[in-house]
Coordinates of C-alpha atoms in Angstrom, one line a residue:
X1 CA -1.2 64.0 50.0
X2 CA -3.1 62.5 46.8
X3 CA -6.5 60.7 46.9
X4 CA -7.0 58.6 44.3
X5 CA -10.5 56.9 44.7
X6 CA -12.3 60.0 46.4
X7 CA -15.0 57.6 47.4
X8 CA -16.4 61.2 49.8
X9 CA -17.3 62.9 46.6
X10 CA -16.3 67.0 46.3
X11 CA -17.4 70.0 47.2
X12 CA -18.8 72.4 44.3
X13 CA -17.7 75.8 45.4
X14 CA -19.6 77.5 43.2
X15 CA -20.3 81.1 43.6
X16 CA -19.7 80.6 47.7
X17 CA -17.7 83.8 47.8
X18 CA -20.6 85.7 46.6
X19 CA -23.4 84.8 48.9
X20 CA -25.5 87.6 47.9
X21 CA -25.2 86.5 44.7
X22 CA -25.6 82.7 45.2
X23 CA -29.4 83.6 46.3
X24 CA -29.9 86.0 43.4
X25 CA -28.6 83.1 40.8
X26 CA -31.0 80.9 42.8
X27 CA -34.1 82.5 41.3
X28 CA -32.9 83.4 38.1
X29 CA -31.5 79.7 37.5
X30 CA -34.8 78.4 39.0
X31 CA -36.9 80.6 36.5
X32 CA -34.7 79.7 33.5
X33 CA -35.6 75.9 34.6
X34 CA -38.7 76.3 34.2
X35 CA -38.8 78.9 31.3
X36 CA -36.7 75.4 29.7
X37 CA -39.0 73.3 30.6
X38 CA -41.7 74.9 29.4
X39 CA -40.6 76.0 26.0
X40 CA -39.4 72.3 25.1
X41 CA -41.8 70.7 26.1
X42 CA -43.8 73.0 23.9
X43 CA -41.4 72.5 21.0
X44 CA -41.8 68.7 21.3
X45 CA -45.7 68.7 21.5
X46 CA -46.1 70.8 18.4
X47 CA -43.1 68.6 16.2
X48 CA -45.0 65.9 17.2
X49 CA -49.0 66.4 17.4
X50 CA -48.5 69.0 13.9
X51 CA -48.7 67.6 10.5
X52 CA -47.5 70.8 8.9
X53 CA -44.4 70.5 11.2
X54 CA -43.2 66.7 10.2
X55 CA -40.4 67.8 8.3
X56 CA -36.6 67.7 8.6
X57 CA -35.9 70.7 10.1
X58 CA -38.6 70.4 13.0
X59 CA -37.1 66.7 13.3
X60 CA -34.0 68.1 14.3
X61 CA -35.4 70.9 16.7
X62 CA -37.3 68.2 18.5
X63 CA -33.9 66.2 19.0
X64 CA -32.6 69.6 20.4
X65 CA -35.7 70.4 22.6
X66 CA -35.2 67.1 24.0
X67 CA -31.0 67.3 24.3
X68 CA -31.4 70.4 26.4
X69 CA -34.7 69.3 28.2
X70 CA -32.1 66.4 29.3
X71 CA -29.1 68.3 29.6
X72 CA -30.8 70.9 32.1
X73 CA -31.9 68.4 34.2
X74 CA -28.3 66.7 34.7
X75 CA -26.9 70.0 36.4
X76 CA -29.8 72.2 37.5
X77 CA -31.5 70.4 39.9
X78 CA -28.3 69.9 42.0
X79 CA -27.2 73.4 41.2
X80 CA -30.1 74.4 43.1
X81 CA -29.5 73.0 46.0
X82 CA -26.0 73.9 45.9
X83 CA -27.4 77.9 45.5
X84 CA -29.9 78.1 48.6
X85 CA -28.3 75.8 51.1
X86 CA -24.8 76.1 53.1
X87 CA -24.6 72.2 51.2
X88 CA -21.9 72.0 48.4
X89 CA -21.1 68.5 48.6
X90 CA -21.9 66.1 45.5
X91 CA -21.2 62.4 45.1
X92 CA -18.3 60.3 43.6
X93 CA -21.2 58.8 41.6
X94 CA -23.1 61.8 41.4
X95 CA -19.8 63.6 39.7
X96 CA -19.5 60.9 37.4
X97 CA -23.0 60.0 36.3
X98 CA -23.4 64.3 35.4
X99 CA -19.8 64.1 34.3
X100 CA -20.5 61.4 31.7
X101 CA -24.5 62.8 30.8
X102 CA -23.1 66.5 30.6
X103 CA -20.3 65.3 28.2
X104 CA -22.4 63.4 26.4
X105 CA -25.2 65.6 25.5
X106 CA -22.7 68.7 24.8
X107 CA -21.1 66.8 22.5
X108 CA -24.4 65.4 20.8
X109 CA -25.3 69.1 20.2
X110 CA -22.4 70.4 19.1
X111 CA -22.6 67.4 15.9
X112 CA -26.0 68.4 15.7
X113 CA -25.9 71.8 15.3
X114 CA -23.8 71.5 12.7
X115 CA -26.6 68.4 11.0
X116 CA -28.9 71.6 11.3
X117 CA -26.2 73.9 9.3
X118 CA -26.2 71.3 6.3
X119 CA -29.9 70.8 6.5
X120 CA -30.3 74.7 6.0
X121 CA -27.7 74.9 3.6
X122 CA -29.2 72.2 1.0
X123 CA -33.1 74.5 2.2
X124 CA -31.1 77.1 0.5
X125 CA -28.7 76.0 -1.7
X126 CA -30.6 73.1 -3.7
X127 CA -34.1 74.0 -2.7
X128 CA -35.5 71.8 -5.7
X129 CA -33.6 68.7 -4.5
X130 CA -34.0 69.6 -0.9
X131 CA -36.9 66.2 -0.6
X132 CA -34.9 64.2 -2.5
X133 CA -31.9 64.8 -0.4
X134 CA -33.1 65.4 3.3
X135 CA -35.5 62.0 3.4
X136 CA -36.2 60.8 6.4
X137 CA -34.3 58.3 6.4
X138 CA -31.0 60.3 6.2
X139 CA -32.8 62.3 9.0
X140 CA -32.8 59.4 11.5
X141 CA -29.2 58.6 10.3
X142 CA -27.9 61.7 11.2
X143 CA -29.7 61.8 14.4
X144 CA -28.2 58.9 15.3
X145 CA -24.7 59.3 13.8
X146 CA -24.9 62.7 16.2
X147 CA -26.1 60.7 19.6
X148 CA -23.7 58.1 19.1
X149 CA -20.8 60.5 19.0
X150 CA -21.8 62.3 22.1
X151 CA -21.7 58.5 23.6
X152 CA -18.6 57.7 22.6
X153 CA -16.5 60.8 23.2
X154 CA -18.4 60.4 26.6
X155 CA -17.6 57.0 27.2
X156 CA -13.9 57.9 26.3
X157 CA -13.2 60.7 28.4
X158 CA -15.0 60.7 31.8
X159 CA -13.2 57.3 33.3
X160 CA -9.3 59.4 32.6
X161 CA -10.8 62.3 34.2
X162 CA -12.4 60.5 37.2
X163 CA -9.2 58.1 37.6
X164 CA -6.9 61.8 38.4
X165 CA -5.1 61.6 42.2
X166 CA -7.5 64.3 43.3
X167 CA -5.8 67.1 46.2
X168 CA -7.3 66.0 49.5
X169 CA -9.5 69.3 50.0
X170 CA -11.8 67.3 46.5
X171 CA -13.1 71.6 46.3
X172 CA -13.9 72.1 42.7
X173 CA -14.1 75.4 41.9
X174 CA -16.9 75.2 39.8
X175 CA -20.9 74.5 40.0
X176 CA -20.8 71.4 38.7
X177 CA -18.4 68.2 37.6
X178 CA -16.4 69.2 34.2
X179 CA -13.3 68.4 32.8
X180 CA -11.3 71.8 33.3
X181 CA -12.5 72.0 36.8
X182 CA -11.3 68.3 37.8
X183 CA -8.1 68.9 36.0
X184 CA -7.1 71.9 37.8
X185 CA -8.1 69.7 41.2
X186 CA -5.7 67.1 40.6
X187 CA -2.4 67.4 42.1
X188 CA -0.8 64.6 39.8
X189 CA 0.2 64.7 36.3
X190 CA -2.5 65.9 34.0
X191 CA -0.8 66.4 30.9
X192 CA -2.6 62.7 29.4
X193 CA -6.0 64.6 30.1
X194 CA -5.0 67.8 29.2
X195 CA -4.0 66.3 25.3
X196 CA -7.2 64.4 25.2
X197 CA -9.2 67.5 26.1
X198 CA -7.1 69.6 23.4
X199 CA -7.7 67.1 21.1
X200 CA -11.8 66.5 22.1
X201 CA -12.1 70.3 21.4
X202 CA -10.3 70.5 17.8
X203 CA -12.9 67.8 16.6
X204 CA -15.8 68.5 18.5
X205 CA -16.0 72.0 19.0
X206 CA -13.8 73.6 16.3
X207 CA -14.2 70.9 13.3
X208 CA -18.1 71.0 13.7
X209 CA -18.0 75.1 14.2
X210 CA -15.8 75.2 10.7
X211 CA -18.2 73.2 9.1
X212 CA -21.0 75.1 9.9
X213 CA -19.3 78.4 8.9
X214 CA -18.6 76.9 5.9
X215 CA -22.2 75.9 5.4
X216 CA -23.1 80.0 6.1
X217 CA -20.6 80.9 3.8
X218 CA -22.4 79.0 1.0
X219 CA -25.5 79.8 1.8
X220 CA -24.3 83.9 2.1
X221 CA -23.1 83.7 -2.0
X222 CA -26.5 82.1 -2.4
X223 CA -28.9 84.6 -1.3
X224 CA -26.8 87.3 -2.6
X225 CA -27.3 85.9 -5.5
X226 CA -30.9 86.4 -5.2
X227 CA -32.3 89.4 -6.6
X228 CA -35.8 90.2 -4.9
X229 CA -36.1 91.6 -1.5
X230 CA -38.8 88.8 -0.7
X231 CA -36.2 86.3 -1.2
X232 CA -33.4 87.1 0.9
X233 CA -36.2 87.5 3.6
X234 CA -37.3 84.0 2.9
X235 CA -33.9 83.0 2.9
X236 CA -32.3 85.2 5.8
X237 CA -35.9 83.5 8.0
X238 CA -35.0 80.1 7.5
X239 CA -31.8 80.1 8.8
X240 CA -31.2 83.2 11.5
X241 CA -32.6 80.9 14.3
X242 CA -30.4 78.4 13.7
X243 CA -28.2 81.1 13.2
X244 CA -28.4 82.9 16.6
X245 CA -28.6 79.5 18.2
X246 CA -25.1 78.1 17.2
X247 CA -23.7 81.8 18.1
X248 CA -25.0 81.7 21.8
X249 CA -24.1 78.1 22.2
X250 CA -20.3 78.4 20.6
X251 CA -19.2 81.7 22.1
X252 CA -20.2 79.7 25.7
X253 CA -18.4 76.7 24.7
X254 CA -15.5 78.2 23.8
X255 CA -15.2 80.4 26.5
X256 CA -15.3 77.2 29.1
X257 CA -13.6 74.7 27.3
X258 CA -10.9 77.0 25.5
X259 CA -9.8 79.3 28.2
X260 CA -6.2 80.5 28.7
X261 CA -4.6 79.3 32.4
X262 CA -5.0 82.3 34.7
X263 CA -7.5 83.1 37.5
X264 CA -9.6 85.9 35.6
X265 CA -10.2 83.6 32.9
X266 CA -11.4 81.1 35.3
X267 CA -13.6 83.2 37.5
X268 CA -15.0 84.3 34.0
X269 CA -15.4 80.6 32.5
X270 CA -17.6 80.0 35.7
X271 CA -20.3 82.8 33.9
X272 CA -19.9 81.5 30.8
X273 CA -20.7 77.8 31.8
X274 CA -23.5 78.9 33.6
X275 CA -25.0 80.5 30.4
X276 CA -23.6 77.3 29.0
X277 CA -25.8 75.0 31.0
X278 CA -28.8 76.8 32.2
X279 CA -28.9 80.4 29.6
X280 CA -28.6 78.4 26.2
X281 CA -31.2 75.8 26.5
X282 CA -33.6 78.7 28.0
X283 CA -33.5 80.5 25.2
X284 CA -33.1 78.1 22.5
X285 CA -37.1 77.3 22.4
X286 CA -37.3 81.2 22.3
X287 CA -35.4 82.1 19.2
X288 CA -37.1 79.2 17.5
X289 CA -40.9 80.1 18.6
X290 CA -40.0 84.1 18.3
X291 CA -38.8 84.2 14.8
X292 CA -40.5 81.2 13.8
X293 CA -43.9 81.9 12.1
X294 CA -44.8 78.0 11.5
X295 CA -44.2 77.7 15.0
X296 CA -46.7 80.1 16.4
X297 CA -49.0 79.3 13.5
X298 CA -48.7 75.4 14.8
X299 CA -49.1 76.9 18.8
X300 CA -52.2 78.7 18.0
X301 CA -54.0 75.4 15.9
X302 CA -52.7 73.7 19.1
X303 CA -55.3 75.9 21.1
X304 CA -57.9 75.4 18.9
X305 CA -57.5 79.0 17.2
X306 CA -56.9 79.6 13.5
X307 CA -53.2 80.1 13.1
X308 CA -52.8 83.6 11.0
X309 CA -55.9 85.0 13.4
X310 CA -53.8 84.2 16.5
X311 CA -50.7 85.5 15.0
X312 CA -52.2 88.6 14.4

């Protein structure tokens, strides 16, 4: 037996197996919420209310404060619920609308990660052209080339998905709506979604990760090229963030949305998309306002306080 409308919605099964741990990922997906919330928000007052931070690369940070201020907010809240209550049921149209938001802001950062990689790499690479180049008008072009992306791949691939002849128990063995998990619950032929997912993930997860190692890879010859110590500190500070921020987000990415077919790797991918939607965008604001001296200088003249005596 097939349903093909599933106008009941599914259950998400989560972590059900595990009650222990369902109450212990409660509080730690709860604090990571807020920790999210927090440090965005944060990141957004000071790109905004900061002179010294209108600039490209605190442009783009802002877009991704706000991205994964949104794309917490899709899944977390109803993860919550899912966590602390015997309740694991979401809606038709609750799968689809977090389907389509968590697809779409995914993608968007993916595309603009790897805007941030080029930025950094013309920083580096042709520092005395860097204004002339990075204006801000090619800022709000990229921005938008990067949203409109996510939109589209969104728009293309969460009807397909949602239109699969779902089994009749509609259990997803996940903790929230996503493309692997509702292909594994369909008892039809999936092999039309299963291409368009293969293909989704060669040009927005590997093309834009290639890019972006290509951009490292340039900017690598370039400090080494440098011969003071002060300069590959300069050099190796302006870009680690970004840096340590495309590594968590990637290895999590791949991990969920290129997984071999077996049950371990499945049990894992469940881990790995909860770092994915409730780990990365935690500690996003913290790699930037840790290793980020403009930051904490702009935090501290937020407060009122000089920004080197606050630092110090």
């Amino acid at each position: 037996m097939v349903n093909h409308t599933s106008p009941v919605g599914f259950i998400l099964l989560g972590f059900s197996e595990h009650p222990r741990l369902e109450k212990i990922l409660f509080v730690v997906v709860l604090c990571s919420y807020l920790l999210t919330l927090l440090g965005n928000t944060l990141i957004l007052l000071l790109s905004t209310l900061d002179p010294r931070l209108h600039s490209p690369m605190y442009f783009f940070l802002s877009n991704l404060s706000f991205l994964d201020l949104c794309f917490t907010t899709t899944c977390v809240p109803q993860m919550l619920v899912n966590l602390w209550g015997p309740t694991k049921t979401i809606s038709f149209l609750g799968c689809f609308v977090q389907l389509f938001i968590f697809m779409f802001l995914g993608t968007t950062e993916c595309i603009l990660l790897t805007v941030m990689a080029f930025d950094r790499y013309v920083a580096v690479c042709q520092p005395l052209h860097y204004a002339t180049i990075i204006h801000p008008r090619l800022c709000w072009k990229l921005a938008a080339v990067a949203w409109a992306i996510g939109l589209i791949q969104s728009t293309v691939q969460t009807p397909p998905t949602l239109k699969l002849p779902f089994c009749p128990h509609r259990q997803i063995d996940d903790f929230l709506c996503e493309v692997p998990s509702l292909i594994r619950l369909s008892c039809g032929n999936t092999t039309y979604n299963e291409i368009q997912m293969a293909v989704a993930s060669i040009f927005i997860v590997v093309v834009p990760l290639s890019l972006i190692l290509v951009s490292y890879g340039a900017i690598t010859r370039a400090v080494l090229r440098i011969n003071s110590a002060k300069g590959h500190r300069k050099a190796f500070g302006t870009c680690s963030s970004h840096l340590i921020v495309v590594t968590l987000f990637y290895s999590s990415v791949i991990a969920v949305y290129l997984q071999p077919k077996n049950p371990y790797a499945q049990e894992r991918g469940k881990f790995f998309g909860l770092f994915y939607a409730v780990g990365t965008p935690t500690l996003n604001p913290i790699v930037y306002t840790l290793r980020n001296k403009e930051v904490k200088r702009a935090f501290w003249r937020l407060l009122g306080k000089d920004g080197d005596s606050g630092e110090s």
